[in-house]
Amino acid sequence: MGDRNNTKWSRFRYTPGLPLYGEERVTSGTGHLTLSEVAAGEGIVLLKNDGALPLAGGTRVALFGKATFDYVKGGGGSGDVNVSHTVNIYDGLKAFPDWIRVSEATIPFYRGHVEKELAEGKLPGFVSEPALPGDLLKKAAAEADVAIISICRYSGEGWDRKTDQSVRGESVGGPGAEDQSAMLFERGDFYLSKAEQALVAGVKKAFSRVVVLLNVGGVIESEWFASDKKINAVLLTGQGGICGGRAAAAALLGVINPSGRLIDTWAADIEDYPSTKGFFKSDAYVEYEEDIFVGYRYFSTIKGADERVVYPFGYGMGYSDFDLESMQARELDGAIEAEVTVVNRGPLPGKEVLQLYAELPQGKLGKPARTLAAFAKTKLLMPGDSQRLLLRVKLDDLASYDDTGKVKKSAWILEKGNYRFYLGTNVRDAWPIEYEYVLTRDRIVKQLTEKIAPKALKRRLTADGRYEKLETSKTSSKNEAKKLKPLPLSEWDGYAPAARAIPQRFVYQPDKSVHSLDEVADGRLTMSAFMKQLTDEDLIWMFSGQPNTGVANTWGFGNNERFGIPNVMTADGPAGLRTQAETGVTTTAWPVASTLAATWNTELVTAVGEAAAEEVKENNIGVWLAPAINIHRSPFCGRNFEYFSEDPFLTGIMAAAVIRGVQSKRIGATIKHFAFNNKETNRRESDSRVSERAAREIYLKGFEIAIRESDPWCVMTSYNLVNGEHTSSNEELLTGILRGEWGYEGLIMTDWWSTGDPYRDLLAGIDLRMPNGVPDRIRAALDKGLISRKDLERSAKRILELLLKLD
């Protein structure tokens, strides 16, 4: 292996050898490729192992499955990245010639098949699984001791994974993405296709040792390998970005000791998830009837549900065993602290993840049986080494929200009773610690007022497995009465921002009759004095996105040369810097969010944020449209790869880690999609019908944590409606909760071509409408008195304040 100990990423200890690319550019340079591989390796989860892994030196292996070459680095749509290359499984293993012997028996067959179908227009991940000729299987068995089967999945923006293939979305992930998926997977891609089943059966018959690699960004069926003794080991490699194939190879060989942990619950069947039944009930709405019982909160609470879990939340094996010793717990300054010593008892260096779960008193509100309250990951421990870890949770952060008045309406409450805590390595294998916190009376943590209450959700699940009826709100938005004649979608949807017609000289000359934004930056002029110069027209145009420059393909903002306001570009994320393909600029594809979260390593994730920002900055981009932090409510959601987890606490902490890294380079981070974007089908008009409690405890909590911990400079709203109103036009959500309750002072932008009315977005709290703010519409609203100059100034001020933060 090449020595990379001189790089700034060496503190993560696994230092892979990569080809030396030219170091003239930071973007996709050696240091970033190395970090991407490190992150991919640490996000790998060992699901099963009977001793087959790690492979011993000199082991002869044969490779099976089209995913050997059809490696999926990430998902489709805005989360995709233009790269110079992708390291697949075969190339990854061939990078270790002194460690392993790879049979070439199946290689020409799979390589040729993948190249042929990609040339015909198939998307990566959607190449068909070819029937392996018997003679090739026989030859491979004669040349190898271990079979490695690779399985991959691909999903993307604008469409959802399905079992019912009759439902269609927008397929932003590429032309015909849903149709290609339907052709490959008879029952939907949660399950193995018939071709994959045949491949697995044939390989098991020919080999006594079989290892499976899962190159997937979300949950799939797992009983087929979990209970099959003929499948000896399974690695969930996730979607590891540009160097993911080499990271997978390193895990197979024991170059790295897998320390990734599951960020979702893996149940036996798609029907076991409570969100499945109603997911495709209607294109017009989704009813969040499972309420706060999402993921492990459901499976650990509802009677009998845990029996359907194959791999629990937080689960993951490794090549070393760890002991937990000298466990202590106490209450200190309004927080519970748990300390434990972790000892590596195994033969290899490795890391362990400790997870602290809380069991709250059921009280009148009802609670999940387990709630993740804190976690910590050890450093790399040598055999015999130990580390003392401290896990801490504020008691106030364990409060539940009362949305119906069972204790105190519209309040965060700690109900009286015993608060118990469990420490372990996953939600199922977390054992009680010898400490309980006892509260003798109910305590109101924070009194609020009702916001975004459901208007059509009629019932929700409770902790005893029954459903309770919900009262529905009859109130309407404060700006419901402020309307212009509806704006036809055809007049603005899909249109890039217009360029404002302003006379310009061939050679730029500053207008000395006005003050420049530079004077505000230098402290020579106040922001209010600067803004007084701006006309209504200046403010109206600032509310809209601005034309692309350079490598950007998601447009900019600002852009008033007369006043020295730059046109700052944005760029898609979160798996890397997405550029205009026609420019030929390639960037680093980082592991997808679900793989980064599986590292449970905030320091590493922050480093990825720093490196991503360096590429953004080098390419003259000012704001990165990442991270995306919606909850994995259902395995069906087509963008789960782009989001972190089913758990809001893990989601918020990981998002904050990314944001800290990005903004340390004075590049703006953007958390998205605020909020309830848990389904892609008809995403622009689908109504997320959710209780106020579930909204606050599950779907908004990750955003709240990220804002509290890292103060992202931008928030992007989602396309969908929540309880009958588009999020971009929802004043209770944006001004009431985001700004009023959480104290957020940054910029709020819409998602691209959101269908909320532009002027109503402005009134609700939007500062920037992307990419086209429809200036004529805003002018008409101003002329009719539906909006004021003060509304425009408020948004313009936040745009200008953001510009002053950027480097």
Coordinates of C-alpha atoms in Angstrom, one line a residue, residues 429-667:
D429 CA -28.3 -5.3 22.4
A430 CA -28.3 -2.3 24.7
W431 CA -28.3 -3.3 28.4
P432 CA -29.7 -1.3 31.4
I433 CA -27.2 0.8 33.3
E434 CA -27.5 0.9 37.1
Y435 CA -29.0 4.3 37.3
E436 CA -32.5 5.7 37.0
Y437 CA -33.5 9.3 37.0
V438 CA -36.8 9.8 38.9
L439 CA -39.0 12.8 38.3
T440 CA -41.8 13.2 40.9
R441 CA -43.9 15.6 39.0
D442 CA -44.5 16.6 35.4
R443 CA -42.2 19.4 34.3
I444 CA -43.0 21.9 31.4
V445 CA -39.7 22.3 29.5
K446 CA -41.1 24.8 27.0
Q447 CA -44.5 26.3 26.4
L448 CA -45.3 27.0 22.7
T449 CA -48.4 27.5 20.7
E450 CA -50.1 25.3 18.1
K451 CA -48.5 25.3 14.7
I452 CA -48.9 23.3 11.5
A453 CA -51.7 21.2 13.0
P454 CA -53.2 18.5 10.9
K455 CA -56.3 19.4 8.8
A456 CA -57.1 15.9 7.4
L457 CA -55.2 13.3 9.4
K458 CA -57.9 11.4 11.3
R459 CA -56.0 9.0 13.4
R460 CA -52.5 8.0 14.6
L461 CA -50.8 5.0 16.2
T462 CA -50.2 4.9 20.0
A463 CA -47.7 3.0 22.1
D464 CA -50.1 0.2 22.9
G465 CA -50.6 -0.6 19.2
R466 CA -54.0 0.9 18.9
Y467 CA -55.0 4.1 17.0
E468 CA -56.4 7.2 18.5
K469 CA -58.7 9.7 16.8
L470 CA -57.3 13.2 16.1
E471 CA -59.1 16.5 16.0
T472 CA -58.4 18.4 12.8
S473 CA -57.6 22.0 12.6
K474 CA -59.9 24.4 10.7
T475 CA -57.5 27.3 10.7
S476 CA -56.0 28.6 7.5
S477 CA -52.8 30.5 6.7
K478 CA -52.5 34.1 7.8
N479 CA -51.9 35.1 4.2
E480 CA -54.6 32.9 2.7
A481 CA -56.7 36.0 1.9
K482 CA -53.9 37.7 0.2
K483 CA -54.1 36.4 -3.3
L484 CA -53.6 37.4 -6.9
K485 CA -55.2 35.5 -9.8
P486 CA -53.5 32.1 -9.9
L487 CA -50.3 32.0 -12.0
P488 CA -50.3 29.3 -14.6
L489 CA -47.5 26.8 -14.1
S490 CA -46.6 27.1 -17.8
E491 CA -45.6 30.7 -17.4
W492 CA -42.6 30.0 -15.0
D493 CA -42.1 26.2 -14.5
G494 CA -38.7 25.2 -15.9
Y495 CA -37.6 28.7 -16.8
A496 CA -34.1 29.8 -15.9
P497 CA -33.8 33.2 -14.2
A498 CA -34.1 36.1 -16.6
A499 CA -31.2 38.5 -16.9
R500 CA -32.2 42.0 -15.8
A501 CA -31.9 44.6 -18.6
I502 CA -29.4 47.1 -17.2
P503 CA -27.2 49.4 -19.5
Q504 CA -23.6 48.3 -19.2
R505 CA -20.3 49.7 -20.5
F506 CA -18.0 47.5 -22.5
V507 CA -15.3 48.1 -19.9
Y508 CA -16.7 48.1 -16.3
Q509 CA -16.5 51.3 -14.5
P510 CA -17.8 51.6 -10.9
D511 CA -20.7 54.0 -10.3
K512 CA -19.2 56.5 -7.9
S513 CA -22.6 58.1 -7.3
V514 CA -23.7 55.2 -5.1
H515 CA -22.3 53.2 -2.2
S516 CA -20.8 49.8 -2.8
L517 CA -21.4 46.6 -0.7
D518 CA -17.7 46.7 0.0
E519 CA -18.2 49.7 2.2
V520 CA -20.5 47.6 4.4
A521 CA -18.0 44.8 4.5
D522 CA -15.3 47.2 5.5
G523 CA -17.5 48.8 8.2
R524 CA -17.6 52.2 6.5
L525 CA -21.3 52.0 5.9
T526 CA -24.3 50.4 7.8
M527 CA -26.4 47.8 6.1
S528 CA -29.5 50.0 6.5
A529 CA -27.9 53.0 4.9
F530 CA -26.7 50.8 2.0
M531 CA -30.2 49.3 1.5
K532 CA -31.9 52.7 1.3
Q533 CA -30.2 53.2 -2.1
L534 CA -31.9 50.2 -3.6
T535 CA -35.0 50.8 -5.6
D536 CA -38.1 48.6 -5.3
E537 CA -37.0 47.1 -8.6
D538 CA -33.5 46.3 -7.2
L539 CA -35.1 44.5 -4.3
I540 CA -37.6 42.6 -6.5
W541 CA -34.8 41.2 -8.7
M542 CA -32.7 40.2 -5.7
F543 CA -35.6 38.0 -4.5
S544 CA -35.0 35.9 -7.7
G545 CA -32.2 33.6 -8.7
Q546 CA -29.6 34.9 -11.2
P547 CA -28.0 33.5 -14.4
N548 CA -25.3 30.8 -14.3
T549 CA -21.6 31.6 -14.6
G550 CA -18.6 29.4 -14.8
V551 CA -19.2 25.7 -14.1
A552 CA -22.4 26.3 -12.2
N553 CA -25.7 24.7 -13.3
T554 CA -28.0 25.7 -10.4
W555 CA -27.8 29.4 -10.8
G556 CA -26.8 32.2 -8.5
F557 CA -28.1 35.1 -6.3
G558 CA -27.3 38.7 -5.6
N559 CA -26.0 40.2 -8.9
N560 CA -26.3 44.0 -9.0
E561 CA -23.1 45.3 -10.4
R562 CA -23.9 48.9 -9.9
F563 CA -23.9 48.5 -6.1
G564 CA -21.1 46.0 -6.0
I565 CA -23.3 43.0 -5.2
P566 CA -21.7 39.9 -6.7
N567 CA -23.5 37.1 -8.5
V568 CA -22.7 34.2 -6.3
M569 CA -23.2 30.7 -7.6
T570 CA -24.9 27.7 -6.0
A571 CA -24.1 24.1 -6.6
D572 CA -25.9 20.8 -6.0
G573 CA -24.9 18.3 -3.4
P574 CA -24.8 16.4 -1.1
A575 CA -22.5 13.6 -2.6
G576 CA -20.1 16.2 -4.0
L577 CA -19.8 19.3 -6.1
R578 CA -22.2 18.9 -9.1
T579 CA -21.0 21.0 -12.1
Q580 CA -22.3 21.7 -15.5
A581 CA -21.4 18.5 -17.4
E582 CA -20.5 20.4 -20.6
T583 CA -17.6 22.2 -18.8
G584 CA -15.7 18.9 -18.5
V585 CA -14.9 19.7 -14.8
T586 CA -15.0 16.5 -12.7
T587 CA -15.1 16.4 -9.0
T588 CA -14.9 14.0 -6.0
A589 CA -17.9 11.8 -5.4
W590 CA -18.1 11.3 -1.7
P591 CA -20.0 8.4 -0.1
V592 CA -23.7 9.1 -0.1
A593 CA -25.3 10.4 3.1
S594 CA -26.6 7.0 4.2
T595 CA -23.0 5.6 4.0
L596 CA -21.5 8.6 5.8
A597 CA -24.0 8.3 8.6
A598 CA -23.1 4.6 8.9
T599 CA -19.6 5.7 10.0
W600 CA -21.1 7.2 13.2
N601 CA -17.9 9.3 13.1
T602 CA -18.6 13.0 13.4
E603 CA -14.9 14.0 13.1
L604 CA -14.6 12.1 9.8
V605 CA -17.9 13.5 8.5
T606 CA -16.7 17.0 9.3
A607 CA -13.5 16.4 7.4
V608 CA -15.6 15.4 4.4
G609 CA -17.5 18.7 4.7
E610 CA -14.2 20.6 4.8
A611 CA -12.9 18.9 1.7
A612 CA -16.2 19.3 -0.2
A613 CA -16.1 23.0 0.6
E614 CA -12.6 23.2 -0.8
E615 CA -13.8 21.9 -4.1
V616 CA -16.8 24.2 -4.1
K617 CA -14.5 27.2 -3.4
E618 CA -11.9 26.3 -6.0
N619 CA -14.7 26.2 -8.7
N620 CA -16.0 29.7 -7.8
I621 CA -19.1 28.5 -6.1
G622 CA -20.3 30.2 -2.9
V623 CA -23.2 28.1 -1.6
W624 CA -23.4 24.3 -1.5
L625 CA -26.9 22.8 -1.6
A626 CA -26.2 20.2 1.1
P627 CA -26.7 18.4 3.4
A628 CA -30.1 16.8 2.8
I629 CA -31.6 15.6 6.1
N630 CA -35.1 14.2 5.7
I631 CA -36.0 11.1 7.7
H632 CA -36.0 7.6 6.3
R633 CA -39.7 7.2 7.0
S634 CA -40.1 4.3 4.5
P635 CA -37.6 2.2 2.5
F636 CA -39.7 3.2 -0.6
C637 CA -38.4 6.8 -0.7
G638 CA -36.3 7.2 -3.8
R639 CA -33.9 9.7 -2.1
N640 CA -33.1 7.8 1.1
F641 CA -29.5 7.4 -0.1
E642 CA -29.3 11.2 0.0
Y643 CA -30.6 11.4 3.6
F644 CA -28.9 10.1 6.8
S645 CA -31.2 7.9 8.9
E646 CA -34.5 6.9 10.2
D647 CA -33.5 8.5 13.5
P648 CA -33.7 12.3 13.9
F649 CA -31.0 12.6 16.6
L650 CA -28.4 10.8 14.4
T651 CA -29.6 12.8 11.4
G652 CA -29.2 16.1 13.2
I653 CA -25.7 15.3 14.6
M654 CA -24.4 14.1 11.3
A655 CA -25.9 17.1 9.5
A656 CA -24.2 19.4 12.0
A657 CA -20.9 17.7 11.4
V658 CA -21.1 18.3 7.7
I659 CA -22.2 21.9 8.1
R660 CA -19.3 22.7 10.5
G661 CA -16.8 21.4 8.0
V662 CA -18.3 23.3 5.0
Q663 CA -18.7 26.6 6.8
S664 CA -15.2 26.4 8.3
K665 CA -14.1 27.3 4.8
R666 CA -16.5 30.2 4.5
I667 CA -18.7 28.4 2.1

